[in-house]
Every structure is written in structure tokens, then in C-alpha cells.
mmCIF file of C-alpha atoms and ligand atoms in Angstrom:
data_model
loop_
_atom_site.group_PDB
_atom_site.id
_atom_site.type_symbol
_atom_site.label_atom_id
_atom_site.label_comp_id
_atom_site.label_asym_id
_atom_site.label_seq_id
_atom_site.Cartn_x
_atom_site.Cartn_y
_atom_site.Cartn_z
ATOM 1 C CA MET A 1 142.387 85.304 83.269
ATOM 2 C CA ALA A 2 139.657 83.395 81.489
ATOM 3 C CA PHE A 3 137.957 80.408 83.095
ATOM 4 C CA THR A 4 138.756 77.030 81.526
ATOM 5 C CA LEU A 5 137.126 73.604 81.471
ATOM 6 C CA PRO A 6 138.513 71.285 84.167
ATOM 7 C CA ASP A 7 139.322 67.747 83.071
ATOM 8 C CA LEU A 8 136.984 65.041 84.267
ATOM 9 C CA PRO A 9 138.766 63.226 87.126
ATOM 10 C CA TYR A 10 137.900 59.882 85.434
ATOM 11 C CA ALA A 11 137.075 58.499 81.990
ATOM 12 C CA HIS A 12 133.765 59.444 80.340
ATOM 13 C CA SER A 13 132.830 55.760 80.598
ATOM 14 C CA ALA A 14 133.663 55.472 84.308
ATOM 15 C CA LEU A 15 130.083 55.926 85.510
ATOM 16 C CA ASP A 16 128.540 53.377 83.128
ATOM 17 C CA PRO A 17 125.895 52.006 83.279
ATOM 18 C CA HIS A 18 124.430 54.442 85.805
ATOM 19 C CA ILE A 19 125.404 57.519 83.805
ATOM 20 C CA ASP A 20 126.223 56.593 80.226
ATOM 21 C CA THR A 21 129.345 57.562 78.287
ATOM 22 C CA ARG A 22 127.590 59.668 75.632
ATOM 23 C CA THR A 23 125.761 61.710 78.274
ATOM 24 C CA MET A 24 129.053 62.384 80.049
ATOM 25 C CA GLU A 25 130.781 63.400 76.798
ATOM 26 C CA ILE A 26 128.055 65.876 75.859
ATOM 27 C CA HIS A 27 127.486 67.090 79.420
ATOM 28 C CA HIS A 28 131.148 67.801 80.137
ATOM 29 C CA GLY A 29 132.426 68.720 76.685
ATOM 30 C CA LYS A 30 129.464 70.718 75.388
ATOM 31 C CA HIS A 31 127.214 71.904 78.221
ATOM 32 C CA HIS A 32 129.890 72.689 80.798
ATOM 33 C CA GLN A 33 132.123 74.265 78.135
ATOM 34 C CA ALA A 34 129.239 76.483 77.010
ATOM 35 C CA TYR A 35 128.713 77.838 80.550
ATOM 36 C CA ILE A 36 132.413 78.682 80.703
ATOM 37 C CA ASN A 37 132.413 80.379 77.289
ATOM 38 C CA ASN A 38 129.360 82.439 78.212
ATOM 39 C CA LEU A 39 130.803 83.371 81.626
ATOM 40 C CA ASN A 40 134.052 84.514 80.009
ATOM 41 C CA GLY A 41 132.058 86.515 77.488
ATOM 42 C CA ALA A 42 130.020 88.184 80.228
ATOM 43 C CA ILE A 43 133.015 89.410 82.244
ATOM 44 C CA GLU A 44 135.246 90.257 79.284
ATOM 45 C CA GLY A 45 135.903 93.982 79.302
ATOM 46 C CA GLU A 46 134.539 94.351 82.852
ATOM 47 C CA GLY A 47 137.941 95.359 84.226
ATOM 48 C CA SER A 48 138.525 94.282 87.823
ATOM 49 C CA LEU A 49 135.872 91.559 87.617
ATOM 50 C CA SER A 50 138.225 89.416 85.563
ATOM 51 C CA SER A 51 140.555 89.078 88.566
ATOM 52 C CA LYS A 52 137.809 87.775 90.869
ATOM 53 C CA SER A 53 137.494 84.101 91.717
ATOM 54 C CA LEU A 54 134.427 82.171 90.642
ATOM 55 C CA GLU A 55 133.261 82.010 94.274
ATOM 56 C CA GLU A 56 133.639 85.780 94.634
ATOM 57 C CA LEU A 57 131.607 86.370 91.477
ATOM 58 C CA ILE A 58 128.685 84.095 92.353
ATOM 59 C CA GLY A 59 128.717 85.162 96.016
ATOM 60 C CA SER A 60 128.100 88.803 95.111
ATOM 61 C CA ILE A 61 125.792 88.753 92.117
ATOM 62 C CA GLY A 62 123.748 91.622 93.549
ATOM 63 C CA GLY A 63 126.839 93.824 93.479
ATOM 64 C CA LEU A 64 127.689 93.198 89.826
ATOM 65 C CA PRO A 65 126.798 95.595 87.016
ATOM 66 C CA PRO A 66 123.078 94.970 86.368
ATOM 67 C CA ALA A 67 123.664 94.201 82.698
ATOM 68 C CA ILE A 68 125.738 91.092 83.502
ATOM 69 C CA GLN A 69 124.019 89.835 86.669
ATOM 70 C CA ASN A 70 121.865 87.240 84.897
ATOM 71 C CA ALA A 71 124.722 86.017 82.720
ATOM 72 C CA VAL A 72 127.045 85.545 85.702
ATOM 73 C CA ARG A 73 124.281 83.941 87.770
ATOM 74 C CA ASN A 74 123.426 81.417 85.038
ATOM 75 C CA ASN A 75 126.868 80.724 83.619
ATOM 76 C CA GLY A 76 129.038 81.293 86.685
ATOM 77 C CA GLY A 77 126.612 79.062 88.551
ATOM 78 C CA GLY A 78 126.786 76.567 85.694
ATOM 79 C CA HIS A 79 130.580 76.506 85.842
ATOM 80 C CA TRP A 80 130.745 76.126 89.632
ATOM 81 C CA ASN A 81 127.971 73.529 89.815
ATOM 82 C CA HIS A 82 129.398 71.260 87.119
ATOM 83 C CA SER A 83 132.994 71.526 88.385
ATOM 84 C CA PHE A 84 131.672 70.434 91.784
ATOM 85 C CA PHE A 85 129.388 67.724 90.371
ATOM 86 C CA TRP A 86 132.172 65.866 88.520
ATOM 87 C CA LYS A 87 134.179 65.610 91.746
ATOM 88 C CA VAL A 88 131.462 64.071 93.921
ATOM 89 C CA MET A 89 131.096 61.131 91.536
ATOM 90 C CA GLY A 90 133.509 58.385 90.587
ATOM 91 C CA ALA A 91 134.092 54.835 89.453
ATOM 92 C CA ASN A 92 133.535 52.338 92.270
ATOM 93 C CA GLY A 93 131.209 54.827 93.923
ATOM 94 C CA GLY A 94 128.113 54.207 95.975
ATOM 95 C CA GLY A 95 127.758 52.633 99.377
ATOM 96 C CA THR A 96 127.308 54.765 102.453
ATOM 97 C CA PRO A 97 129.514 57.309 104.213
ATOM 98 C CA SER A 98 131.210 56.359 107.448
ATOM 99 C CA GLY A 99 132.919 58.377 110.167
ATOM 100 C CA ASP A 100 131.842 61.921 111.048
ATOM 101 C CA LEU A 101 129.709 62.377 107.947
ATOM 102 C CA GLY A 102 127.888 59.085 108.449
ATOM 103 C CA ASP A 103 127.221 60.043 112.063
ATOM 104 C CA ALA A 104 126.023 63.523 111.090
ATOM 105 C CA ILE A 105 123.651 62.124 108.458
ATOM 106 C CA ASN A 106 122.199 59.651 110.953
ATOM 107 C CA GLY A 107 121.865 62.407 113.529
ATOM 108 C CA VAL A 108 120.005 64.836 111.271
ATOM 109 C CA PHE A 109 117.948 62.512 109.077
ATOM 110 C CA GLY A 110 117.576 59.453 111.323
ATOM 111 C CA SER A 111 119.254 57.032 108.913
ATOM 112 C CA PHE A 112 121.057 56.927 105.590
ATOM 113 C CA GLU A 113 117.884 55.647 103.901
ATOM 114 C CA GLU A 114 115.892 58.594 105.223
ATOM 115 C CA PHE A 115 118.559 60.996 103.979
ATOM 116 C CA LYS A 116 118.516 59.303 100.566
ATOM 117 C CA ALA A 117 114.720 59.577 100.363
ATOM 118 C CA ALA A 118 114.867 63.295 101.207
ATOM 119 C CA PHE A 119 117.619 63.937 98.650
ATOM 120 C CA VAL A 120 115.851 62.009 95.859
ATOM 121 C CA LYS A 121 112.609 63.818 96.683
ATOM 122 C CA ALA A 122 114.328 67.211 96.513
ATOM 123 C CA GLY A 123 115.638 66.408 93.042
ATOM 124 C CA ALA A 124 112.471 64.733 91.794
ATOM 125 C CA THR A 125 110.193 67.569 92.901
ATOM 126 C CA ARG A 126 112.353 70.431 91.590
ATOM 127 C CA PHE A 127 110.053 71.765 88.861
ATOM 128 C CA GLY A 128 111.879 72.277 85.572
ATOM 129 C CA SER A 129 115.654 72.484 85.688
ATOM 130 C CA GLY A 130 117.889 72.749 88.715
ATOM 131 C CA TRP A 131 119.953 70.964 91.313
ATOM 132 C CA ALA A 132 119.488 69.065 94.585
ATOM 133 C CA TRP A 133 122.053 69.604 97.317
ATOM 134 C CA LEU A 134 123.273 68.341 100.653
ATOM 135 C CA ILE A 135 124.676 71.413 102.345
ATOM 136 C CA VAL A 136 126.065 72.550 105.653
ATOM 137 C CA ASN A 137 123.740 75.475 106.303
ATOM 138 C CA SER A 138 124.500 78.762 108.026
ATOM 139 C CA ALA A 139 123.652 77.154 111.385
ATOM 140 C CA GLY A 140 126.351 74.523 110.741
ATOM 141 C CA LYS A 141 123.858 71.699 110.211
ATOM 142 C CA LEU A 142 123.358 69.314 107.323
ATOM 143 C CA GLU A 143 120.327 70.182 105.199
ATOM 144 C CA VAL A 144 118.850 68.914 101.923
ATOM 145 C CA CYS A 145 117.626 71.592 99.537
ATOM 146 C CA SER A 146 117.233 72.341 95.863
ATOM 147 C CA THR A 147 117.807 75.347 93.638
ATOM 148 C CA PRO A 148 116.356 76.347 90.253
ATOM 149 C CA ASN A 149 118.326 76.672 87.013
ATOM 150 C CA GLN A 150 122.053 77.047 87.773
ATOM 151 C CA ASP A 151 121.615 78.704 91.157
ATOM 152 C CA ASN A 152 123.433 77.240 94.152
ATOM 153 C CA PRO A 153 123.513 77.831 97.927
ATOM 154 C CA LEU A 154 126.744 79.863 97.695
ATOM 155 C CA MET A 155 124.964 82.653 95.863
ATOM 156 C CA ASP A 156 123.975 85.839 97.652
ATOM 157 C CA VAL A 157 120.700 85.577 95.718
ATOM 158 C CA ALA A 158 119.923 81.993 96.849
ATOM 159 C CA ASP A 159 116.885 81.243 99.016
ATOM 160 C CA VAL A 160 118.764 78.633 101.075
ATOM 161 C CA LYS A 161 122.379 79.430 101.857
ATOM 162 C CA GLY A 162 125.211 77.158 102.848
ATOM 163 C CA MET A 163 128.165 75.171 101.595
ATOM 164 C CA PRO A 164 127.345 72.210 99.335
ATOM 165 C CA ILE A 165 129.060 68.926 100.123
ATOM 166 C CA LEU A 166 127.014 66.867 97.598
ATOM 167 C CA GLY A 167 124.970 67.929 94.595
ATOM 168 C CA VAL A 168 123.175 66.414 91.639
ATOM 169 C CA ASP A 169 122.204 67.979 88.336
ATOM 170 C CA VAL A 170 118.526 67.403 87.517
ATOM 171 C CA TRP A 171 118.471 69.210 84.178
ATOM 172 C CA GLU A 172 117.135 66.874 81.468
ATOM 173 C CA HIS A 173 120.518 67.053 79.697
ATOM 174 C CA ALA A 174 121.984 65.185 82.692
ATOM 175 C CA TYR A 175 119.862 62.060 82.194
ATOM 176 C CA TYR A 176 117.528 62.191 79.185
ATOM 177 C CA LEU A 177 119.494 59.930 76.807
ATOM 178 C CA ASN A 178 119.405 57.039 79.261
ATOM 179 C CA TYR A 179 116.382 57.729 81.444
ATOM 180 C CA GLN A 180 114.088 59.927 79.280
ATOM 181 C CA ASN A 181 111.391 61.264 81.645
ATOM 182 C CA ARG A 182 112.305 58.957 84.539
ATOM 183 C CA ARG A 183 114.135 61.471 86.716
ATOM 184 C CA PRO A 184 113.604 59.458 89.947
ATOM 185 C CA ASP A 185 115.326 56.446 88.321
ATOM 186 C CA TYR A 186 118.315 58.642 87.471
ATOM 187 C CA LEU A 187 118.421 60.011 91.007
ATOM 188 C CA ASN A 188 118.390 56.541 92.506
ATOM 189 C CA ALA A 189 121.122 55.437 90.074
ATOM 190 C CA PHE A 190 123.189 58.495 91.064
ATOM 191 C CA PHE A 191 123.610 56.875 94.479
ATOM 192 C CA ASN A 192 125.662 54.129 92.761
ATOM 193 C CA VAL A 193 128.277 56.650 91.590
ATOM 194 C CA ILE A 194 128.587 58.974 94.588
ATOM 195 C CA ASN A 195 132.207 59.264 95.711
ATOM 196 C CA TRP A 196 131.637 59.355 99.477
ATOM 197 C CA ASP A 197 135.347 59.859 100.126
ATOM 198 C CA ALA A 198 135.150 63.147 98.223
ATOM 199 C CA VAL A 199 131.901 64.143 99.953
ATOM 200 C CA SER A 200 133.390 63.305 103.371
ATOM 201 C CA GLN A 201 136.415 65.430 102.499
ATOM 202 C CA ASN A 202 134.110 68.333 101.563
ATOM 203 C CA PHE A 203 132.481 67.930 104.983
ATOM 204 C CA LYS A 204 135.852 67.809 106.775
ATOM 205 C CA ASP A 205 137.104 70.873 104.943
ATOM 206 C CA LEU A 206 134.327 72.923 106.566
ATOM 207 C CA LYS A 207 135.420 72.133 110.107
HETATM 208 MN MN1 MN B 323 124.282 70.040 83.558
#
């Protein structure tokens, strides 16, 4: 069963002006599709691997045939990360989380503004390409971290492990058309499109 591109849960223009329509069209239709094509190519002919879920594949990269480990890490990670990323954004996004998640953020970071500063810093200081995450770590606590390339905290090969509840793509393809080299501006604008209902649901689902 080959992996397929999930539809965006909103129009390509829904995140304008914070993330522009053309960036969304290329990012979803070209970049995400390419990760899926390359992932399917890597596991084609690998027998039982084709019946594994995406989470099973990226959670056990070290156990895969060595010849396909890098391809699954890069492209399986790319598929998981982008599928997740589309869902934590939305039209009418932004604001701040309330309820349990709001309380947990205040408890760990001191305030929403301090959390935001830590998250933006994690994305801005990730050298080269990668992602910034808000995760529930293996101790059950919220933590901000970042990963290189298309790695994520679900991977057995990740430095920091946990379950992402929010993530942002800091590859140049995610922002260059609109922001050029101004990655911090993009990261601050991202806070205007975060779908906190979806992020809160991700947090709830872990309890
Ligand atoms: Mn991307």
C-alpha cells in the first residue's frame, strides 16, 4: 500500500498573508509529494516493510535494511512532518491556548510569551534545514526542541525523543518566497496561523 499525499485541510490561500498562497502550493504539491514519491520508491520491493505504518517505519530506522535507512529517514520523516505541519495551522489561527495546554505551557515556561520566545529561538538557531517542535518528552513534560533535516522526535535515531504537539518547518522552501532570509519574521508570523484547537487536541490525545 503506497503512501499518498493528504489533502490540505484548508485552501492554499487560507494562511495569507502570513504564509502566502504560492508557497503553500509548491510546499504541499511539490515538496511534500516528492517526499512521498521517494519514500514509496525506497520501500518498494522491500516485502513486509510495505505493510508497516509510517510511525512504525520512522520509529525503527536502525532496524531497517542499511541500504534504505537514509531514504526512509529523510523521506518518511518528510512525509510525517509535513502531514503533521498542515494540521497544526489553519485560517483564523493564532491567539493563545487555554485549558490544560495553556496551564501546562505557563507551568513549564512561565508564560505564553516565554514559550513563544523559546520556540522562535529553537527555529531561528537551527543551522541549515530542519524543524522546531513543542513535544511531550519521555518524562511526560512539555519541551521545546529542534531537529535537523527531516528528523523528528518520534525517530529512534533522534537526539531528543517525545511526541510532537506543535511543529514548524524552517527549511528555506517554507518561507523564502515571502521572507527571503528573514527566518525569525516567518517564525513570528507562524504564530498568527497556529490552530491551537488542533494543538490542544494533540496534547489531550497523549493523556
Ligand atoms: Mn517543507
